[in-house]
Short mmCIF file of C-alpha atoms (C1' of nucleotides) in Angstrom, two decimals:
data_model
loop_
_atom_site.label_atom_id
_atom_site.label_comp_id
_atom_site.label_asym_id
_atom_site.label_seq_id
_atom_site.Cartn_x
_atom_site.Cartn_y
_atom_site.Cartn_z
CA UNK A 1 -36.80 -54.24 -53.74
CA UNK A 2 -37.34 -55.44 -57.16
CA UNK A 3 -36.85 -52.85 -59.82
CA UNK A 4 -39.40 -50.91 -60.75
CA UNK A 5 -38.10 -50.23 -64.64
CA UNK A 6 -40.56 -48.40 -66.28
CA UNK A 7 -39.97 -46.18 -68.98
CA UNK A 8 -42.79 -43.95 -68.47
CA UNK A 9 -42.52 -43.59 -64.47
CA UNK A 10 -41.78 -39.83 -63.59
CA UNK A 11 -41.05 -40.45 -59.89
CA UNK A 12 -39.40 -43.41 -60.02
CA UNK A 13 -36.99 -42.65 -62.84
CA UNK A 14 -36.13 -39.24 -61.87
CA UNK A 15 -35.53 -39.47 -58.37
CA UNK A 16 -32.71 -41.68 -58.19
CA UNK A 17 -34.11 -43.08 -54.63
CA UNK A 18 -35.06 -46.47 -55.78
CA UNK A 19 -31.74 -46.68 -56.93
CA UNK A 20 -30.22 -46.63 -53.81
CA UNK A 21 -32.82 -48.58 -52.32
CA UNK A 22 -31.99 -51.41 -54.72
CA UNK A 23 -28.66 -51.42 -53.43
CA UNK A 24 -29.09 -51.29 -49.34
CA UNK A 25 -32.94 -52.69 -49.50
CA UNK A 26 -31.60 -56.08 -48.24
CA UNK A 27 -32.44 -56.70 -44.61
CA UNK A 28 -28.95 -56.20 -43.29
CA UNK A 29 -26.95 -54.43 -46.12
CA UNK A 30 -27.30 -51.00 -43.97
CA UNK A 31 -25.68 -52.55 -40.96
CA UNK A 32 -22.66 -53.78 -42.89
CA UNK A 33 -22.12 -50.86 -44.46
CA UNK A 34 -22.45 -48.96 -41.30
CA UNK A 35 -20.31 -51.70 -39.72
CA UNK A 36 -17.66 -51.25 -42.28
CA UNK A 37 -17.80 -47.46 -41.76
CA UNK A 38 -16.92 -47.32 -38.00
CA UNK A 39 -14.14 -50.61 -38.62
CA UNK A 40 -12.71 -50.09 -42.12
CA UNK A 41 -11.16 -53.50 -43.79
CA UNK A 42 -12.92 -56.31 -41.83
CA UNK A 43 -12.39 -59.67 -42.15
CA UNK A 44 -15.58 -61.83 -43.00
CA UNK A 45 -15.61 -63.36 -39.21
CA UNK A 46 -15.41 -59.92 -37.76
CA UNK A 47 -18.09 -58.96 -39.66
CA UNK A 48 -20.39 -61.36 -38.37
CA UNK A 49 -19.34 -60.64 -34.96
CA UNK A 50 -20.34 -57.08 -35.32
CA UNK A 51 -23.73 -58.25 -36.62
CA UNK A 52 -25.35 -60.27 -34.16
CA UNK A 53 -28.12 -62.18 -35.77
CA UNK A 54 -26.86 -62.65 -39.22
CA UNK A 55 -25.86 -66.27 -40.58
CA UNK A 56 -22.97 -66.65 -42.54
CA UNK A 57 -24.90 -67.69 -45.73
CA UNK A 58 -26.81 -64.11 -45.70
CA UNK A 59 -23.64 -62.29 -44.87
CA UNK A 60 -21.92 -64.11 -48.34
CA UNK A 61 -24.66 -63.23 -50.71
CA UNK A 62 -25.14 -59.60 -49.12
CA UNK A 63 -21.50 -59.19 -49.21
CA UNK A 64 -21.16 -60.81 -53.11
CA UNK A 65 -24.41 -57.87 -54.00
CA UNK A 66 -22.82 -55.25 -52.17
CA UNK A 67 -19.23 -56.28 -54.20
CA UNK A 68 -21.29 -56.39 -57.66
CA UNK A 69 -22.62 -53.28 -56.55
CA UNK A 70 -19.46 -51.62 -56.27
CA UNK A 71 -19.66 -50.13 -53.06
CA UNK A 72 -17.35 -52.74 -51.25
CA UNK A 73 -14.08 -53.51 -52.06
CA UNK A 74 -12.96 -57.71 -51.25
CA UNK A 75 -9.55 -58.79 -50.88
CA UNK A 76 -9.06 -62.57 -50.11
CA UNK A 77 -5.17 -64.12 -49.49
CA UNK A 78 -5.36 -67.74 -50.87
CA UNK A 79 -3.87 -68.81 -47.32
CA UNK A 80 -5.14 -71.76 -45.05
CA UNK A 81 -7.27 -71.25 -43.15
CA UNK A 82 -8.88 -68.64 -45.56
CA UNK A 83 -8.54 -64.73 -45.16
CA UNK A 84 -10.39 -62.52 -46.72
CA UNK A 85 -10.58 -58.53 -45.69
CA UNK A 86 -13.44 -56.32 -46.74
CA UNK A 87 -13.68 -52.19 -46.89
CA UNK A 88 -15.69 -49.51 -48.56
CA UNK A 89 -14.64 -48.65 -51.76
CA UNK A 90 -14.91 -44.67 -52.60
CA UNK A 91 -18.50 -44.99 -53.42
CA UNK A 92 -19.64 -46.55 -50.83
CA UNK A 93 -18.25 -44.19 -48.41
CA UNK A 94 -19.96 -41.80 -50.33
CA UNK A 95 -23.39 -43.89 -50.19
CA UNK A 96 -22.38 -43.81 -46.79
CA UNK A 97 -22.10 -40.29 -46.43
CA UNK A 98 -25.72 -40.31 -48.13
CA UNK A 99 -26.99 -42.61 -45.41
CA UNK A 100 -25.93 -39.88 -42.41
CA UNK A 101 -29.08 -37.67 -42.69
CA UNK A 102 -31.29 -40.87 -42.61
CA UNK A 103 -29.81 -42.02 -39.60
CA UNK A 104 -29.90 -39.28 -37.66
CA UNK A 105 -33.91 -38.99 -38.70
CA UNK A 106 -34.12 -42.27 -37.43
CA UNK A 107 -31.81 -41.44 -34.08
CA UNK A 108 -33.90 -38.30 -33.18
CA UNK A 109 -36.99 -40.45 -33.91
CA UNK A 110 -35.98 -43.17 -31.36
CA UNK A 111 -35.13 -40.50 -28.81
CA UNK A 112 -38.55 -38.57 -29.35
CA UNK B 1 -37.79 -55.57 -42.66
CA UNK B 2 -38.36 -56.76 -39.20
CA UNK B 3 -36.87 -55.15 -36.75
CA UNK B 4 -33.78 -56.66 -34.68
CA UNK B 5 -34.05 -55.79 -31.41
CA UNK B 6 -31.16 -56.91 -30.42
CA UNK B 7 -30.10 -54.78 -26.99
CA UNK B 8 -26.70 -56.11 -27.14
CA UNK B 9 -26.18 -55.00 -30.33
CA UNK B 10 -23.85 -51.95 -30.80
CA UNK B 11 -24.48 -51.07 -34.58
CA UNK B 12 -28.01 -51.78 -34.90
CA UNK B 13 -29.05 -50.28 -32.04
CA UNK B 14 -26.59 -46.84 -32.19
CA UNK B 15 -26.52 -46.21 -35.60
CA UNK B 16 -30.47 -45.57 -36.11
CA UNK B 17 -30.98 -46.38 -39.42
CA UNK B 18 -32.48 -49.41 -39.22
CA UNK B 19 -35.33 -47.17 -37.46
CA UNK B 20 -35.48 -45.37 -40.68
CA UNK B 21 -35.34 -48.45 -42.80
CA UNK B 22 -38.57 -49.63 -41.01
CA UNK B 23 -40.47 -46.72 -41.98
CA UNK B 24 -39.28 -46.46 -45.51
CA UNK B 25 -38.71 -50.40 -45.88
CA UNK B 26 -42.14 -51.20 -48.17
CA UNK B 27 -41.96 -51.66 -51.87
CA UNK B 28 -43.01 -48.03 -52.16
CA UNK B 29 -42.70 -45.90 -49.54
CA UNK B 30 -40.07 -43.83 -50.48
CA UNK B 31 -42.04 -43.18 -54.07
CA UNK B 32 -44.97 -42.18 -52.42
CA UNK B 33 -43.45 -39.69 -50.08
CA UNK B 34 -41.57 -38.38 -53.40
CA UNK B 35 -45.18 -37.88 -54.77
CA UNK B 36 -46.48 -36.24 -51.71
CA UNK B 37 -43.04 -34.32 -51.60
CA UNK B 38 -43.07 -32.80 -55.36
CA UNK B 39 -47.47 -33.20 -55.17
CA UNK B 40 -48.66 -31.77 -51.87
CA UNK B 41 -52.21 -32.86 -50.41
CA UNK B 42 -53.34 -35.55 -53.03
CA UNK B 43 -56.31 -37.41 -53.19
CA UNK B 44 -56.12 -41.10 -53.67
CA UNK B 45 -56.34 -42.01 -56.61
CA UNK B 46 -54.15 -39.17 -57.86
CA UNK B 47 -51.44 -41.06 -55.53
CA UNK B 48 -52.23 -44.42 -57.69
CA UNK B 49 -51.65 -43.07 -61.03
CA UNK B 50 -48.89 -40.57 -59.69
CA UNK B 51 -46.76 -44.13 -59.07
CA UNK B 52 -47.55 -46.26 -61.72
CA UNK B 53 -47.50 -50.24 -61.38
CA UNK B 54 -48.16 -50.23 -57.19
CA UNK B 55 -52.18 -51.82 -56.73
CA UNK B 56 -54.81 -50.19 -54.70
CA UNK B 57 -54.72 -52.78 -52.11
CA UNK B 58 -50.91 -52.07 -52.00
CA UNK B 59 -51.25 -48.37 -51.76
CA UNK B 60 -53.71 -48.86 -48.81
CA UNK B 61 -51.91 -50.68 -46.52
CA UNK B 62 -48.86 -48.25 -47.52
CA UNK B 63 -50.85 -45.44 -46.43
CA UNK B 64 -52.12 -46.59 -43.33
CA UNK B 65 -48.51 -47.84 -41.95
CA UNK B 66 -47.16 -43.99 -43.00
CA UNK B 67 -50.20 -42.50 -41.63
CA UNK B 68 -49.36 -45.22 -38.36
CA UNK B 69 -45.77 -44.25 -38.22
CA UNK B 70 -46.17 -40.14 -38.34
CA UNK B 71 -44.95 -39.49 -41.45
CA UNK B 72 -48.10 -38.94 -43.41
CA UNK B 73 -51.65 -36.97 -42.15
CA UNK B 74 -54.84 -38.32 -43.99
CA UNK B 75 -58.33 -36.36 -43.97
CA UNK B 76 -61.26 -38.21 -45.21
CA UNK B 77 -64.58 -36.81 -46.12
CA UNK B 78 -67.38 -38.17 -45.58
CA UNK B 79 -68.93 -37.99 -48.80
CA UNK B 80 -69.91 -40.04 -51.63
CA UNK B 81 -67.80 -40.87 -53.76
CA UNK B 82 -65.40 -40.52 -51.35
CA UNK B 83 -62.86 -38.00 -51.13
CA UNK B 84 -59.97 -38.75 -49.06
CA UNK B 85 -56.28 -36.48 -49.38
CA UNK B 86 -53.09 -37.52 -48.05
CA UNK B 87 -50.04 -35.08 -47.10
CA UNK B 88 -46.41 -34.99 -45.29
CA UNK B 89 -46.41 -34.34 -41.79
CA UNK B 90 -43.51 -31.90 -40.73
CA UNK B 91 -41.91 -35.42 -39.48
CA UNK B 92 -42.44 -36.91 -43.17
CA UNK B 93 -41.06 -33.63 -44.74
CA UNK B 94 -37.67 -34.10 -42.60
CA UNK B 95 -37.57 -37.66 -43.36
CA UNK B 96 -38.36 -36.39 -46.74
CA UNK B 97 -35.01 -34.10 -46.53
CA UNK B 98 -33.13 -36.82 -45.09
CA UNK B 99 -33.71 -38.92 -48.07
CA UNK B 100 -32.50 -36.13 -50.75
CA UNK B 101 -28.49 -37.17 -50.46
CA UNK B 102 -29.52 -41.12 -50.54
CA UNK B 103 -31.75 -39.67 -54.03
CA UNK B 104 -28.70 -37.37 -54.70
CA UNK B 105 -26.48 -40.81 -54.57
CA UNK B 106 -28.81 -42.60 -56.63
CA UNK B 107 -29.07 -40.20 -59.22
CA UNK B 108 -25.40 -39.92 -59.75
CA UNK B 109 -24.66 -43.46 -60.07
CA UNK B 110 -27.48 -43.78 -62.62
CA UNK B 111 -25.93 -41.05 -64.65
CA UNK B 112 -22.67 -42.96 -64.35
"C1'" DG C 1 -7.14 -89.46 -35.15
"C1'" DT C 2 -9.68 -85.78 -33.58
"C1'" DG C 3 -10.90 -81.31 -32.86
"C1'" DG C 4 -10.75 -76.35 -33.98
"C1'" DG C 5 -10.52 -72.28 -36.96
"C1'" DT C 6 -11.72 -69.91 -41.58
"C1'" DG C 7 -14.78 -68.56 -45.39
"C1'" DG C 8 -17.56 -70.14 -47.57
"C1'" DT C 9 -21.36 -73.52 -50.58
"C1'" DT C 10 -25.38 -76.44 -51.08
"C1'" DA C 11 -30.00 -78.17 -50.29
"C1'" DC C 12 -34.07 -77.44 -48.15
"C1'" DC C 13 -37.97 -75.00 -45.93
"C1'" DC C 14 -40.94 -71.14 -44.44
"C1'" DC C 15 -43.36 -67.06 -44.04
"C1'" DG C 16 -44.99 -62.79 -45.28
"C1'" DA C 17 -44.88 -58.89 -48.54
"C1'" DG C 18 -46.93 -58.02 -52.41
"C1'" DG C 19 -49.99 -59.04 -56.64
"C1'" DT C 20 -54.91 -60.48 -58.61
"C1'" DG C 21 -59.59 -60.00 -58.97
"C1'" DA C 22 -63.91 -59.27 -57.04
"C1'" DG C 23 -67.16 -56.62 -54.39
"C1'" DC C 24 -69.28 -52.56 -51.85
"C1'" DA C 25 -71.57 -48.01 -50.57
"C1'" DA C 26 -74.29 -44.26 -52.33
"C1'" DG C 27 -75.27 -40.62 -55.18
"C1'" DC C 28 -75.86 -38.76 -60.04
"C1'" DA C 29 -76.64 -39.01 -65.16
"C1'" DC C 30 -79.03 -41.17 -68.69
"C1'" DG D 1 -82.63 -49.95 -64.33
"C1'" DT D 2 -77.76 -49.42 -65.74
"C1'" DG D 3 -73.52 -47.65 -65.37
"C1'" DC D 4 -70.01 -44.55 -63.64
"C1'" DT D 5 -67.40 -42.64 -59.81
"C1'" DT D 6 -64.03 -43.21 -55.44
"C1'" DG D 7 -61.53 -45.36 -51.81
"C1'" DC D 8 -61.17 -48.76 -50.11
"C1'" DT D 9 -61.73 -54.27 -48.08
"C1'" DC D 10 -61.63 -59.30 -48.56
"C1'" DA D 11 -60.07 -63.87 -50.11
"C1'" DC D 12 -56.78 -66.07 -52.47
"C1'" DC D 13 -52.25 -67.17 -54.48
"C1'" DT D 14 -47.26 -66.60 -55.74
"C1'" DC D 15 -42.63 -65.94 -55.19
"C1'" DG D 16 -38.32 -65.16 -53.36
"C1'" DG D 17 -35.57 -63.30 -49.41
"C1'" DG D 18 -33.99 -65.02 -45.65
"C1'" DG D 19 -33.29 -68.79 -41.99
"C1'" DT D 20 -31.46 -73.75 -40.75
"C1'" DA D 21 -28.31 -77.20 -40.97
"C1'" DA D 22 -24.88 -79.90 -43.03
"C1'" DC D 23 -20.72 -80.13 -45.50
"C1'" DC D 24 -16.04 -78.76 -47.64
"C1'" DA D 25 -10.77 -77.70 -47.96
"C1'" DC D 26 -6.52 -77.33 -45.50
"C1'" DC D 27 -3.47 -76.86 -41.86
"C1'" DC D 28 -2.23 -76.93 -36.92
"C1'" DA D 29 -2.29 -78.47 -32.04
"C1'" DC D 30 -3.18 -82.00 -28.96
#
DNA sequence: GTGGGTGGTTACCCCGAGGTGAGCAAGCAC
DNA sequence: GTGCTTGCTCACCTCGGGGTAACCACCCAC
């Protein structure tokens, strides 16, 4: 979601929403997050084995936004072959936290 | 975003946000169901200027997928000029509720 | 020497969400 | 007749997020 940045927007300055949304609005930022919640410090091939479907080029730019972000923490041993081990920092467990109501909306919505 | 529909796939299919992220994934969503939120039962074109920037042909389609989806009841009349109003369903008012820690998140990190 | 494993990068393409601008119906004011 | 109003729809175009495939370094096992 591109930002919406205008000075003179009531809702969209004051209700700190698009925030977040610029932070988990890419298509699979909420899954590693969520992925990351239930398997704390992942390594990048783990990752992608918990989230069937995404390619490894998506996974390194979502995983670079979510680091410039601030809500993910990445460690990488200069070792051969390469290791590198991911985990939530504090506030992303906290945007986590934040995401709980949502996704039990959307659970109770999939079970109605 | 498109959905994943992936059957084998734990985290996408337990954790049930994505189902949220569907409904609240447009440009936006979540702006107009602020609106409605703090602005109960507007007409059109209050919506339009109540979110400044989005297009009428944007806000139209937006509509009609939140009206499609259960989270927002529209009632037209059929009158000239038209006069059409637009509110939260007791589905978009919880989704509504879900959303205040995400805004709650957002709002913190913008105050820093 | 060849293949595998790891965590990427690079170049390229594609599709669809979203933006732009016009038009429309029908009644009223002037 | 002209213009204003409202809530759209239609045709068209743009742009970038995401997908595809190839390649890289470096070491080990075979």
């Amino acid at each position: 979601m591109t930002t919406l940045n205008r000075p003179g927007t009531p809702a969209g300055h004051v209700c700190g929403i698009d925030t977040a949304m610029e932070v988990i609005g890419g298509k699979w930022k909420v899954l590693i997050l969520w992925a990351l919640h239930e398997h704390p410090c992942r390594r990048f091939g783990e990752l992608r084995r918990l989230i069937p479907g995404i390619t490894e080029k998506v996974l390194a730019s979502h995983m670079r936004e979510l680091e410039a972000d601030g809500v993910v923490h990445r460690v990488a041993y200069d070792v051969v072959p390469p290791r590198v081990e991911y985990s939530l920092t504090e506030d992303g467990k906290r945007l986590n936290d934040a995401l709980q109501p949502l996704a039990a909306w959307g659970r109770e919505r999939a079970a109605g």
